[in-house]
Coordinates of C-alpha atoms in Angstrom, one line a residue:
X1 CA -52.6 -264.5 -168.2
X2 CA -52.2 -262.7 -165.0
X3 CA -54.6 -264.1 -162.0
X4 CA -57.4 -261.5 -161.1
X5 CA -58.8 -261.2 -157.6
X6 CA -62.4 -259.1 -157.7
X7 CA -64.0 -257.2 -154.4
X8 CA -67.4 -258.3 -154.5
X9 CA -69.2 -255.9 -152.5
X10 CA -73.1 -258.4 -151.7
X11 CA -73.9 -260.2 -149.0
X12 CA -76.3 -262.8 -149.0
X13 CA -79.7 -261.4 -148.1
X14 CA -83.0 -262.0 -149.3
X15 CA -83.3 -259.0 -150.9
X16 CA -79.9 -259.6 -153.2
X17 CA -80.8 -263.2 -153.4
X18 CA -84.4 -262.2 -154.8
X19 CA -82.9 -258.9 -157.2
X20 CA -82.7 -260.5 -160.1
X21 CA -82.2 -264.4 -161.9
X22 CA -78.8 -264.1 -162.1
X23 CA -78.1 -263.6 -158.6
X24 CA -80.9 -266.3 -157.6
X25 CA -79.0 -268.6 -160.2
X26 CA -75.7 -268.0 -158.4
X27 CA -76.9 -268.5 -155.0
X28 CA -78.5 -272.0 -155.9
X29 CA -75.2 -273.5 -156.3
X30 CA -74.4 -272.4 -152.2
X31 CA -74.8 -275.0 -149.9
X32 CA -77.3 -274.7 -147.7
X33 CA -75.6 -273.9 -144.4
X34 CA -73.1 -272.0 -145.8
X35 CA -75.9 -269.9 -147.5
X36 CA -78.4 -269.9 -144.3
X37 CA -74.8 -268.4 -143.0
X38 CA -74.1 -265.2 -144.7
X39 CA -78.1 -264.6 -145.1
X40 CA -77.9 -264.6 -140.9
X41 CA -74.9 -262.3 -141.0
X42 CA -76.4 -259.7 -143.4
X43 CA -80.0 -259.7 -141.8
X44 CA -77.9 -258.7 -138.3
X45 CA -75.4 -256.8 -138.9
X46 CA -77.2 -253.9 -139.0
X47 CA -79.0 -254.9 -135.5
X48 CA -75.9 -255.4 -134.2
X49 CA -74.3 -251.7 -135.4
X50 CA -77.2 -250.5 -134.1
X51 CA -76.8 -252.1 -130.4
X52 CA -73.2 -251.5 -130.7
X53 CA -72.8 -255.3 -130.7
X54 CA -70.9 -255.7 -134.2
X55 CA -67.5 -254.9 -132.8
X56 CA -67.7 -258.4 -131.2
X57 CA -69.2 -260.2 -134.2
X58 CA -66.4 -258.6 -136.3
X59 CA -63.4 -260.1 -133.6
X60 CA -65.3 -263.3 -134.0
X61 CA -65.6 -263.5 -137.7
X62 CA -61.8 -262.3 -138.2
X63 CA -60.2 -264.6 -135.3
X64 CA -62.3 -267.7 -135.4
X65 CA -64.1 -267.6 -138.7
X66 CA -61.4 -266.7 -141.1
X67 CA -63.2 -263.4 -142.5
X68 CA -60.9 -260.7 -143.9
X69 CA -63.1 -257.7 -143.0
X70 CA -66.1 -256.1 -142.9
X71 CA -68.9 -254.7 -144.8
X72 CA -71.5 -252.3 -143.5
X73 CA -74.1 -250.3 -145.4
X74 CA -73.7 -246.7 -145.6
X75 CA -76.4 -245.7 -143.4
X76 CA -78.3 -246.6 -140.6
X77 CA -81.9 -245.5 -141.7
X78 CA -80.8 -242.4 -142.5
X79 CA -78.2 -242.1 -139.8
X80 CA -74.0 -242.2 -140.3
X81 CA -71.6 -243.5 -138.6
X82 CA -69.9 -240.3 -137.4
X83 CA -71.5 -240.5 -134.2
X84 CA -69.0 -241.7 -131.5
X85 CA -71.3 -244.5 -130.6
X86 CA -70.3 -246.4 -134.0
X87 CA -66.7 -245.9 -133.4
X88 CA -66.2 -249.5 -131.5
X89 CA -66.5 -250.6 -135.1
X90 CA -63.8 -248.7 -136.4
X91 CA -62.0 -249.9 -133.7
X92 CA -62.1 -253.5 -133.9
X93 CA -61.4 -253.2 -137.0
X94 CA -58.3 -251.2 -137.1
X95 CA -57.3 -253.6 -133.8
X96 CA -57.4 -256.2 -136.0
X97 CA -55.9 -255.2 -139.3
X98 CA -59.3 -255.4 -141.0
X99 CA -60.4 -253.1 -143.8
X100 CA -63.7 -251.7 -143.8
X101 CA -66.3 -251.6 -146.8
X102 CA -68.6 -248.9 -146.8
X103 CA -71.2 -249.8 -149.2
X104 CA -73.9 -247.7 -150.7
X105 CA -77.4 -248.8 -149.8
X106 CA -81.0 -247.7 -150.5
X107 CA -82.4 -244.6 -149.3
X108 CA -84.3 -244.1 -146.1
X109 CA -87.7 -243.1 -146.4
X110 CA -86.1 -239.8 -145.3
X111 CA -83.3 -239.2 -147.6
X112 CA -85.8 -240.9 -150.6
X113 CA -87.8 -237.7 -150.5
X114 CA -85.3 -235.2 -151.5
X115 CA -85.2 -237.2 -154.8
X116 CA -88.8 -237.3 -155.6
X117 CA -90.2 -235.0 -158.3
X118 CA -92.1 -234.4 -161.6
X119 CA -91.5 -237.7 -163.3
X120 CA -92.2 -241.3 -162.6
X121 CA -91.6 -243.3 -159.5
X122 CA -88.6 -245.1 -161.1
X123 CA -86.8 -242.3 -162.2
X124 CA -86.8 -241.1 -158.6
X125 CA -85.8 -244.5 -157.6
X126 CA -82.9 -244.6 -159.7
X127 CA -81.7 -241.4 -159.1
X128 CA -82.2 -242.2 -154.9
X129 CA -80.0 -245.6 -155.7
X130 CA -78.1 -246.3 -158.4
X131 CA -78.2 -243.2 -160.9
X132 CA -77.2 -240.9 -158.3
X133 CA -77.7 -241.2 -155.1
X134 CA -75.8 -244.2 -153.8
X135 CA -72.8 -242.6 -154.7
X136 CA -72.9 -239.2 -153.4
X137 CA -74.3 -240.0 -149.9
X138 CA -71.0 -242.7 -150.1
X139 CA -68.7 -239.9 -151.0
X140 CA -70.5 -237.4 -147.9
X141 CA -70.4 -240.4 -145.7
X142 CA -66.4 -240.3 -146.2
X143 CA -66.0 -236.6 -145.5
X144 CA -68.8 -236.9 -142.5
X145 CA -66.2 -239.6 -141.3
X146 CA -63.0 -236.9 -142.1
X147 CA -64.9 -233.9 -140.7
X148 CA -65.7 -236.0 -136.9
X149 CA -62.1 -237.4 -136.3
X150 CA -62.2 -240.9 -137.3
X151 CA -59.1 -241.3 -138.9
X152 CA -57.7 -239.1 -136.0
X153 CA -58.8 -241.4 -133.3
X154 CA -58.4 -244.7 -135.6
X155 CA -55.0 -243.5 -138.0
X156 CA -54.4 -247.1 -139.3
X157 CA -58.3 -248.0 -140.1
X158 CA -58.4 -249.2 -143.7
X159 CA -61.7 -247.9 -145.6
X160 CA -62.6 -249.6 -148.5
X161 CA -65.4 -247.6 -151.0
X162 CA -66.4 -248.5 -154.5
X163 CA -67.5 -247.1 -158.0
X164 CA -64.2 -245.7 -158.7
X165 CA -64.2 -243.8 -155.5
X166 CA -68.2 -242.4 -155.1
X167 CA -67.6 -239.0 -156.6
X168 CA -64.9 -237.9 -154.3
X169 CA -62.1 -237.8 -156.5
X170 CA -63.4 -235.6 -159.0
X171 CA -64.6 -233.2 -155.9
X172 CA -61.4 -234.0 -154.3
X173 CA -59.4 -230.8 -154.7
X174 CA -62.7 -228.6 -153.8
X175 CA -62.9 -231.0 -150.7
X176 CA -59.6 -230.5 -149.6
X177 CA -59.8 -226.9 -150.2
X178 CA -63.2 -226.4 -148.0
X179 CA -61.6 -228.8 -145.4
X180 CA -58.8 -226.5 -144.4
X181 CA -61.6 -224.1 -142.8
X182 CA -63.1 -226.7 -140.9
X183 CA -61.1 -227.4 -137.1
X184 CA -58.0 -228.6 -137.5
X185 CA -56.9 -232.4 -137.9
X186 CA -53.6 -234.3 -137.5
X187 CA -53.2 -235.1 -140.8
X188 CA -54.9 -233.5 -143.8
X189 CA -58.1 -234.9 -146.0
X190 CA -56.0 -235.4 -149.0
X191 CA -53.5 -237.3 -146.8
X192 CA -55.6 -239.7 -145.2
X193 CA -57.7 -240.2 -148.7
X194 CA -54.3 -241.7 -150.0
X195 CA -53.0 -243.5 -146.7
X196 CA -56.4 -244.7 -145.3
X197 CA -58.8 -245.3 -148.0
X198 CA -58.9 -247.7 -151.0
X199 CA -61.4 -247.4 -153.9
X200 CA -62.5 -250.4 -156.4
X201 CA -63.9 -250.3 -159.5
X202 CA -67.2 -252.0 -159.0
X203 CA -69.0 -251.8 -161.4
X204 CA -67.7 -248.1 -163.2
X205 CA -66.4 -249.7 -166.7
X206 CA -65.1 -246.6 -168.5
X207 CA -61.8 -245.2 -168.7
X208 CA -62.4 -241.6 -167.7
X209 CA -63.4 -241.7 -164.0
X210 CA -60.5 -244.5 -164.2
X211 CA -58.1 -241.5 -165.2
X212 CA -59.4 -239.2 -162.7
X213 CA -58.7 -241.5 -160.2
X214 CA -55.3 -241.9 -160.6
X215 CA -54.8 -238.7 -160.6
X216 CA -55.7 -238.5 -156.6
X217 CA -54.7 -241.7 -155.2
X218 CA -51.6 -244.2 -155.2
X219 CA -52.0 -247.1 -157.5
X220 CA -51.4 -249.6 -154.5
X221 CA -54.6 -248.7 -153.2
X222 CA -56.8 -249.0 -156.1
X223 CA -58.4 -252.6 -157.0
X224 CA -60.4 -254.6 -160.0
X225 CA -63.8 -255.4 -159.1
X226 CA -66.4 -256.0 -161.5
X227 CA -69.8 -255.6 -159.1
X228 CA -70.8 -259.4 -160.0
X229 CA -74.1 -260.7 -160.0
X230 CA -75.3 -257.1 -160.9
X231 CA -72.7 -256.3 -163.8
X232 CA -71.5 -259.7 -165.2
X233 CA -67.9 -260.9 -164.8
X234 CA -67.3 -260.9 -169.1
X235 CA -68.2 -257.1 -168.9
X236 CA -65.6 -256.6 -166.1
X237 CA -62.9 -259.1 -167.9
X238 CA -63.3 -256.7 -171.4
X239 CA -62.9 -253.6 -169.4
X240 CA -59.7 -255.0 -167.9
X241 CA -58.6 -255.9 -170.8
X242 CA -59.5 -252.0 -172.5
X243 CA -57.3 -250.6 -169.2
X244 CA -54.1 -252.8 -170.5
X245 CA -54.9 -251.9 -174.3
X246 CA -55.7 -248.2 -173.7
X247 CA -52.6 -247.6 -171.5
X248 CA -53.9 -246.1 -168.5
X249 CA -52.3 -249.1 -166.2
X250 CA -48.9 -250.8 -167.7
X251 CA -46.4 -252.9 -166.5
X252 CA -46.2 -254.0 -162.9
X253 CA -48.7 -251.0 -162.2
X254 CA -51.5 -254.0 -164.0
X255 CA -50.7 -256.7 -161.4
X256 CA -51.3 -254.5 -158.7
X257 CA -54.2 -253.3 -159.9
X258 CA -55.2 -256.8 -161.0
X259 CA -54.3 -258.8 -157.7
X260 CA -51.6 -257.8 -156.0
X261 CA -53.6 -254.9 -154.1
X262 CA -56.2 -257.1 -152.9
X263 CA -53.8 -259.6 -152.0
X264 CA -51.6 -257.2 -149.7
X265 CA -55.0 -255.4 -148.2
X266 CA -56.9 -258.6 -147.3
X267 CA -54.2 -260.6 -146.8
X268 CA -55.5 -263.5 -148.9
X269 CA -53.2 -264.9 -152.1
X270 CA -53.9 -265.4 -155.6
X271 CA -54.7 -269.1 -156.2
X272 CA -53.5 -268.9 -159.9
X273 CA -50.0 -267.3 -160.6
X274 CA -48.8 -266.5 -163.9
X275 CA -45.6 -268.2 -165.8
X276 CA -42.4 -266.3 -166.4
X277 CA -44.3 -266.2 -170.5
X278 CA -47.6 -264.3 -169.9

């Protein structure tokens, strides 16, 4: 059996640890100071972005803490991070080799209201969050990023995004098309979508966006993760197991998707390799 290596995409804040019993049940078994640890680093990072303090916090949690990148929500109350005075994120990050996870988050009070309507309170929830919006203001946020010259100023920044790529790479060939109006960039959208940015799985257990992905990005930067404590790890384990069946990854192609990738982007190895039998 090959090894797996999963991008889990939580940190530890009270709001995650209080979500739901399994994730309570799978933060028990932290130690306490490790736990009081990433709680302190999700409750500020935010603060920090917003003070334009994270770029040091990220130096010191690659060079003396042993972290392998960053995550950061995908808004700032409503605000992204196009605006030049988030860019010292960026680059410390590209500085140090360190990808960046741009995570879907819940809607400001703001952005909530475009999704309120004639139904209950929970449908427009879930269509702010999870059903819908999460996803599309992720995919926006990477064009938003395109559109201001990030990858311009920052050409070896390594952006990491989730849900088999937040809508984009169905929308990917309109979004190239439109971009070609827009001023003109050193290198194209649909160039730095498959140089700069790699997309997980997270959660997306179905073969077809799994197909459609392909279909716009290299293999090398596309990575198993199964979204754990909100989708469980046995869900993720039989969808990786329907990729090998159905065909859609083979050969070396499954390793890569498997392991490999992660291993080569975060610079971290497999602790489990497999015999020269499986």
């Amino acid at each position: 059996m090959r090894p797996i290596i999963t991008l889990e995409e939580h940190f530890a804040s009270p709001t995650v640890i209080a979500s739901s019993d399994d994730a309570k049940a799978h933060y028990a078994h932290f130690p306490t100071r490790i736990l009081d640890k990433l709680t302190d680093l999700g409750a500020g990072r935010v603060a920090d972005l917003d003070r334009g303090h994270v770029s040091l916090q990220l130096d010191r949690c690659v060079t003396r803490l042993g972290f392998v990148g960053a995550l950061i929500e995908n808004h700032l109350d409503g605000v992204f991070y196009d605006a030049e005075r988030f860019w010292p994120v960026f680059a410390a990050a590209e500085r140090l080799g360190a990808p960046v996870y741009l995570h879907p988050t819940f809607a400001s009070d703001s952005m909530a209201a475009h999704h309120a309507g004639n139904y209950p309170d929970e449908v427009a929830l879930a269509l702010s969050a999870f059903g819908w919006g999460w996803h599309a203001e992720t995919g926006l946020h990477v064009l938003r990023l395109f559109a201001a010259g990030v990858f311009d100023r920052f050409p070896a920044l390594k952006l990491v995004i989730g849900h088999m790529g937040e809508m984009l790479p169905f929308q990917l060939d309109r979004c190239v098309s439109v971009s070609e109006r827009w001023p003109a960039k050193r290198r194209g959208l649909r160039q730095v979508w498959r140089e700069n940015v790699w997309v997980t799985t997270s959660g997306m257990f179905s073969l077809t966006p799994l197909r459609c992905l392909l279909e716009t990005m290299p293999i090398e930067h596309v990575l198993f993760s199964v979204d754990y404590p909100f989708s469980a790890n046995e869900k993720g384990f039989e969808f990786l197991k329907e990729v090998q069946e159905s065909g859609v990854i083979t050969g070396d192609d499954l390793d890569l998707f498997a392991y490999k990738n992660a291993e080569k982007l975060l610079g971290v190895t497999a602790t489990h390799k497999p015999d020269a039998t499986n």
